[in-house]
Amino acid sequence: SRMTFRDILLPLLTYPVPPPEHAIRAAMRLAARLDAHLSAVLFELNPDRSAWPSSLGTYLVDISSMIGEALSVSHANRDKILKEIQGETAKHRVVVELLREVTTVFPAPESLVEHARIHDLTILPTSSQVGFERWFMEAVIFGSGAPTLLLPEHQGSEAFKKLDTVVIAWDFSRAAARALRDALPLLTAVKDVRVLSVLNEKHIVTERTIDDLKRHLSAHGISFAHDEVDIAGSHIGDVLRAHVKDTHADMLVMGAFGHSRVREFILGGATASMLSDPSIPVFLSH
């Protein structure tokens, strides 16, 4: 039987602000489209005050009322999210499982990464201001061993209303191959697959040609249009953005690459600019 996405994870923070409403809607739409289950993991602040670090500097502020305020924000946001999930579940008839995680004000990504490792795909709502911090996203992208789908902040309300055209950034690299393979279940379900080669961006020596890729994908019943764009001194992120706009793409598939130096990820240029605010949903694999 063909590998499909049956089990999708959507992490939702309740502090300091709730996730954008469109994130829950988009995740439901995608789950319904793929006939998948959705696990929503809610990160709530720990109501047990003894678990809060005592080093928060009691002599500077009234720590007790500060904690109380944070807790009530988290609590209100949680209720808002639960209500929204209920409404959307009824609308889309998706099986949703609620998972709860108790965290500190700055949630550690480890528990999210562990959840992601036992799901087919993790949807991460992006935000230029708040929500998932970059390191949170990077932890999942590089640590989960599974693909990640970044949801844009701006056109997010349109995400997955249609899924007709998917663009694959292709350069014969390991990262691109990994992303292509992970995205296969999606590619078999869309009408129009486009493979984008960005010329003069980085020199990859290969004996293989686009015809070899055509042979491989046709074995999966997938045909594609091949586009070549010269980078011509532009930034790779800008080239990708312009191309998905020109092709009216509904999703971009790309490899995430980063080099580990002292547990720090210095991200490849394309990955970094897509993390900050993608214009359309971006499917990333590492």
Short mmCIF file of C-alpha atoms in Angstrom, two decimals:
data_model
loop_
_atom_site.label_atom_id
_atom_site.label_comp_id
_atom_site.label_asym_id
_atom_site.label_seq_id
_atom_site.Cartn_x
_atom_site.Cartn_y
_atom_site.Cartn_z
CA SER A 1 0.00 0.00 0.00
CA ARG A 2 1.15 3.48 -0.82
CA MET A 3 2.73 5.58 1.93
CA THR A 4 0.34 8.36 2.89
CA PHE A 5 0.01 11.00 5.55
CA ARG A 6 -2.40 9.53 8.07
CA ASP A 7 -1.22 11.19 11.26
CA ILE A 8 -0.64 14.96 11.33
CA LEU A 9 0.59 16.99 14.31
CA LEU A 10 -0.38 20.59 15.04
CA PRO A 11 1.37 22.21 18.02
CA LEU A 12 -0.54 25.11 19.61
CA LEU A 13 0.97 27.52 22.12
CA THR A 14 -1.34 29.28 24.58
CA TYR A 15 1.17 31.88 25.76
CA PRO A 16 1.90 34.74 25.24
CA VAL A 17 -0.64 34.84 22.39
CA PRO A 18 -2.94 32.21 20.91
CA PRO A 19 -2.03 30.66 17.58
CA PRO A 20 -3.68 32.36 14.59
CA GLU A 21 -7.19 31.01 13.99
CA HIS A 22 -6.38 30.23 10.38
CA ALA A 23 -3.73 27.70 11.51
CA ILE A 24 -6.35 25.41 13.03
CA ARG A 25 -8.59 25.85 10.00
CA ALA A 26 -5.78 25.12 7.53
CA ALA A 27 -4.66 22.02 9.46
CA MET A 28 -8.24 20.70 9.45
CA ARG A 29 -8.57 21.37 5.72
CA LEU A 30 -5.37 19.48 4.97
CA ALA A 31 -6.29 16.57 7.25
CA ALA A 32 -9.72 16.31 5.58
CA ARG A 33 -8.12 16.44 2.12
CA LEU A 34 -5.63 13.68 2.99
CA ASP A 35 -8.10 11.67 5.05
CA ALA A 36 -5.71 11.93 7.99
CA HIS A 37 -6.07 12.13 11.76
CA LEU A 38 -5.00 15.36 13.42
CA SER A 39 -3.25 15.52 16.79
CA ALA A 40 -3.43 18.96 18.32
CA VAL A 41 -0.88 19.37 21.11
CA LEU A 42 -1.69 22.25 23.46
CA PHE A 43 1.15 23.84 25.40
CA GLU A 44 -0.27 25.31 28.62
CA LEU A 45 1.57 27.10 31.37
CA ASN A 46 2.06 25.02 34.49
CA PRO A 47 -0.58 25.93 37.12
CA ASP A 48 1.66 24.46 39.84
CA ARG A 49 3.51 27.55 41.05
CA SER A 50 6.17 25.54 42.82
CA ALA A 51 7.35 24.40 39.40
CA TRP A 52 8.16 27.99 38.39
CA PRO A 53 11.81 29.01 38.82
CA SER A 54 12.33 30.77 42.14
CA SER A 55 15.16 32.72 40.53
CA LEU A 56 12.62 34.97 38.78
CA GLY A 57 13.74 37.71 41.12
CA THR A 58 11.08 38.06 43.80
CA TYR A 59 12.71 41.20 45.11
CA LEU A 60 12.17 43.02 41.80
CA VAL A 61 8.52 42.35 41.08
CA ASP A 62 5.47 40.86 42.68
CA ILE A 63 6.16 37.49 41.14
CA SER A 64 2.93 35.93 42.39
CA SER A 65 0.66 38.35 40.54
CA MET A 66 2.86 38.09 37.44
CA ILE A 67 2.47 34.31 37.42
CA GLY A 68 -1.25 34.69 38.02
CA GLU A 69 -1.56 36.99 35.03
CA ALA A 70 0.41 34.68 32.74
CA LEU A 71 -1.68 31.71 33.86
CA SER A 72 -4.96 33.47 33.16
CA VAL A 73 -3.74 34.45 29.66
CA SER A 74 -2.73 30.83 28.97
CA HIS A 75 -6.03 29.57 30.35
CA ALA A 76 -8.15 31.95 28.26
CA ASN A 77 -6.19 31.12 25.11
CA ARG A 78 -6.56 27.41 25.80
CA ASP A 79 -10.36 27.76 26.08
CA LYS A 80 -10.43 29.78 22.87
CA ILE A 81 -8.43 27.11 21.03
CA LEU A 82 -10.61 24.26 22.35
CA LYS A 83 -13.77 26.07 21.23
CA GLU A 84 -12.32 26.66 17.81
CA ILE A 85 -11.19 23.05 17.41
CA GLN A 86 -14.70 21.91 18.32
CA GLY A 87 -16.29 24.15 15.72
CA GLU A 88 -13.87 23.16 12.97
CA THR A 89 -14.08 19.44 13.80
CA ALA A 90 -17.83 19.51 13.27
CA LYS A 91 -17.37 21.34 9.96
CA HIS A 92 -14.64 19.12 8.49
CA ARG A 93 -15.49 15.77 10.08
CA VAL A 94 -11.84 15.17 10.95
CA VAL A 95 -10.79 12.90 13.78
CA VAL A 96 -8.91 15.16 16.19
CA GLU A 97 -6.97 13.96 19.19
CA LEU A 98 -6.11 16.50 21.88
CA LEU A 99 -2.75 16.17 23.59
CA ARG A 100 -1.85 18.43 26.53
CA GLU A 101 1.63 19.50 27.53
CA VAL A 102 2.40 21.56 30.61
CA THR A 103 5.30 23.96 30.07
CA THR A 104 7.16 26.92 31.51
CA VAL A 105 6.90 30.41 30.00
CA PHE A 106 9.62 29.46 27.52
CA PRO A 107 8.67 25.95 26.40
CA ALA A 108 11.54 23.58 25.72
CA PRO A 109 11.23 22.05 22.25
CA GLU A 110 12.12 18.51 23.36
CA SER A 111 8.59 17.31 24.06
CA LEU A 112 7.36 18.72 20.76
CA VAL A 113 10.22 17.04 18.87
CA GLU A 114 9.30 13.73 20.54
CA HIS A 115 5.67 14.09 19.47
CA ALA A 116 6.81 14.97 15.93
CA ARG A 117 8.92 11.82 15.71
CA ILE A 118 5.78 9.70 15.97
CA HIS A 119 3.67 11.63 13.47
CA ASP A 120 3.88 11.66 9.67
CA LEU A 121 3.97 15.43 9.36
CA THR A 122 4.11 18.44 11.71
CA ILE A 123 2.38 21.69 10.77
CA LEU A 124 4.11 24.76 12.20
CA PRO A 125 2.30 28.10 12.08
CA THR A 126 4.89 30.81 11.42
CA SER A 127 4.71 34.30 12.78
CA SER A 128 6.96 37.29 12.33
CA GLN A 129 6.17 38.50 15.85
CA VAL A 130 5.36 35.71 18.23
CA GLY A 131 4.33 32.08 18.49
CA PHE A 132 6.96 29.55 17.61
CA GLU A 133 10.39 31.01 18.03
CA ARG A 134 12.89 30.19 15.34
CA TRP A 135 14.76 27.71 17.54
CA PHE A 136 11.49 25.92 18.29
CA MET A 137 10.90 25.44 14.59
CA GLU A 138 14.48 24.48 13.90
CA ALA A 139 14.36 21.84 16.64
CA VAL A 140 11.42 20.16 14.92
CA ILE A 141 12.75 20.54 11.37
CA PHE A 142 16.17 19.12 12.18
CA GLY A 143 15.30 16.80 15.06
CA SER A 144 12.05 15.07 14.20
CA GLY A 145 13.17 12.80 11.37
CA ALA A 146 9.88 13.64 9.66
CA PRO A 147 8.74 16.40 7.31
CA THR A 148 7.47 19.76 8.53
CA LEU A 149 4.95 22.05 6.90
CA LEU A 150 5.35 25.78 7.55
CA LEU A 151 2.12 27.77 7.45
CA PRO A 152 2.41 31.37 6.30
CA GLU A 153 1.18 34.16 8.51
CA HIS A 154 -0.22 36.40 5.78
CA GLN A 155 -2.00 34.30 3.17
CA GLY A 156 -2.54 31.65 5.80
CA SER A 157 -6.32 31.86 5.66
CA GLU A 158 -6.14 30.62 2.05
CA ALA A 159 -3.90 27.63 2.84
CA PHE A 160 -5.14 24.31 1.41
CA LYS A 161 -8.42 25.76 0.09
CA LYS A 162 -6.96 24.28 -3.06
CA LEU A 163 -3.95 22.05 -3.56
CA ASP A 164 -3.55 22.03 -7.33
CA THR A 165 0.02 23.15 -7.95
CA VAL A 166 3.13 22.12 -6.03
CA VAL A 167 6.60 23.48 -6.81
CA ILE A 168 9.64 21.36 -5.91
CA ALA A 169 12.98 23.13 -5.51
CA TRP A 170 15.38 20.65 -7.12
CA ASP A 171 19.19 20.67 -7.31
CA PHE A 172 20.14 16.96 -7.18
CA SER A 173 21.35 17.41 -3.58
CA ARG A 174 20.72 15.04 -0.69
CA ALA A 175 18.40 17.57 0.97
CA ALA A 176 16.30 17.93 -2.20
CA ALA A 177 16.12 14.14 -2.62
CA ARG A 178 14.97 13.70 0.97
CA ALA A 179 12.24 16.34 0.57
CA LEU A 180 11.05 14.89 -2.73
CA ARG A 181 10.77 11.42 -1.23
CA ASP A 182 8.93 12.65 1.85
CA ALA A 183 6.51 14.66 -0.30
CA LEU A 184 5.57 11.78 -2.64
CA PRO A 185 2.21 11.09 -0.92
CA LEU A 186 1.24 14.72 -1.57
CA LEU A 187 2.59 14.82 -5.13
CA THR A 188 0.44 11.87 -6.19
CA ALA A 189 -2.62 13.81 -5.02
CA VAL A 190 -2.08 17.08 -6.92
CA LYS A 191 -2.81 17.99 -10.53
CA ASP A 192 0.20 20.08 -11.41
CA VAL A 193 3.72 19.28 -10.21
CA ARG A 194 6.47 21.71 -11.20
CA VAL A 195 10.17 21.09 -10.67
CA LEU A 196 12.27 24.23 -10.33
CA SER A 197 16.00 24.33 -11.04
CA VAL A 198 17.70 27.55 -9.97
CA LEU A 199 20.70 28.07 -12.25
CA ASN A 200 24.06 29.49 -11.11
CA GLU A 201 23.13 29.25 -7.43
CA LYS A 202 25.52 26.56 -6.29
CA HIS A 203 27.61 24.19 -8.28
CA ILE A 204 26.54 20.60 -7.89
CA VAL A 205 28.42 18.15 -10.07
CA THR A 206 26.11 15.41 -11.26
CA GLU A 207 25.93 12.92 -14.09
CA ARG A 208 22.16 12.78 -13.70
CA THR A 209 19.72 14.84 -15.72
CA ILE A 210 16.14 15.98 -15.38
CA ASP A 211 15.23 13.01 -17.61
CA ASP A 212 16.44 10.72 -14.83
CA LEU A 213 14.12 12.50 -12.42
CA LYS A 214 11.27 12.15 -14.96
CA ARG A 215 11.89 8.39 -15.10
CA HIS A 216 11.87 8.14 -11.31
CA LEU A 217 8.67 10.11 -10.78
CA SER A 218 6.86 8.43 -13.65
CA ALA A 219 7.37 5.17 -11.75
CA HIS A 220 5.09 6.79 -9.15
CA GLY A 221 2.62 7.95 -11.80
CA ILE A 222 3.79 11.56 -11.47
CA SER A 223 4.61 13.80 -14.43
CA PHE A 224 5.92 17.34 -14.03
CA ALA A 225 6.76 20.56 -15.80
CA HIS A 226 10.39 21.64 -15.51
CA ASP A 227 11.21 25.32 -14.91
CA GLU A 228 14.67 26.84 -14.96
CA VAL A 229 15.33 30.25 -13.43
CA ASP A 230 18.69 32.02 -13.40
CA ILE A 231 19.51 33.39 -9.97
CA ALA A 232 21.20 36.37 -11.68
CA GLY A 233 22.61 37.84 -8.48
CA SER A 234 19.33 37.65 -6.54
CA HIS A 235 18.86 36.00 -3.16
CA ILE A 236 17.68 32.39 -3.45
CA GLY A 237 14.73 33.09 -1.14
CA ASP A 238 13.54 35.92 -3.42
CA VAL A 239 13.84 33.68 -6.48
CA LEU A 240 11.72 30.98 -4.82
CA ARG A 241 9.14 33.53 -3.66
CA ALA A 242 8.82 35.07 -7.13
CA HIS A 243 8.50 31.66 -8.75
CA VAL A 244 5.73 30.36 -6.49
CA LYS A 245 3.88 33.61 -7.16
CA ASP A 246 4.30 33.33 -10.95
CA THR A 247 3.10 29.73 -10.99
CA HIS A 248 0.22 30.34 -8.51
CA ALA A 249 1.64 27.45 -6.50
CA ASP A 250 -0.22 26.19 -3.44
CA MET A 251 2.85 24.66 -1.81
CA LEU A 252 6.63 24.68 -2.09
CA VAL A 253 8.65 21.53 -1.36
CA MET A 254 12.30 21.99 -0.44
CA GLY A 255 15.14 20.41 1.48
CA ALA A 256 16.13 22.04 4.75
CA PHE A 257 19.85 22.29 5.17
CA GLY A 258 21.88 23.49 8.09
CA HIS A 259 25.26 22.72 9.54
CA SER A 260 25.61 21.85 13.18
CA ARG A 261 28.24 23.89 14.98
CA VAL A 262 28.15 23.66 18.75
CA ARG A 263 24.43 22.73 18.55
CA GLU A 264 23.80 25.95 16.64
CA PHE A 265 22.16 25.79 13.26
CA ILE A 266 23.51 28.20 10.75
CA LEU A 267 20.79 27.77 8.22
CA GLY A 268 21.24 27.71 4.48
CA GLY A 269 20.02 30.98 2.95
CA ALA A 270 16.89 29.55 1.34
CA THR A 271 15.78 27.82 4.53
CA ALA A 272 16.31 30.89 6.70
CA SER A 273 14.31 33.25 4.51
CA MET A 274 11.46 30.76 4.24
CA LEU A 275 11.34 30.31 8.02
CA SER A 276 10.81 34.00 8.70
CA ASP A 277 7.63 34.34 6.64
CA PRO A 278 6.82 32.06 3.75
CA SER A 279 4.35 33.39 1.19
CA ILE A 280 2.75 29.94 0.78
CA PRO A 281 2.91 26.71 2.79
CA VAL A 282 6.43 25.25 2.65
CA PHE A 283 7.05 21.52 3.01
CA LEU A 284 10.52 21.02 4.53
CA SER A 285 12.57 17.88 5.04
CA HIS A 286 15.96 17.29 6.50
#
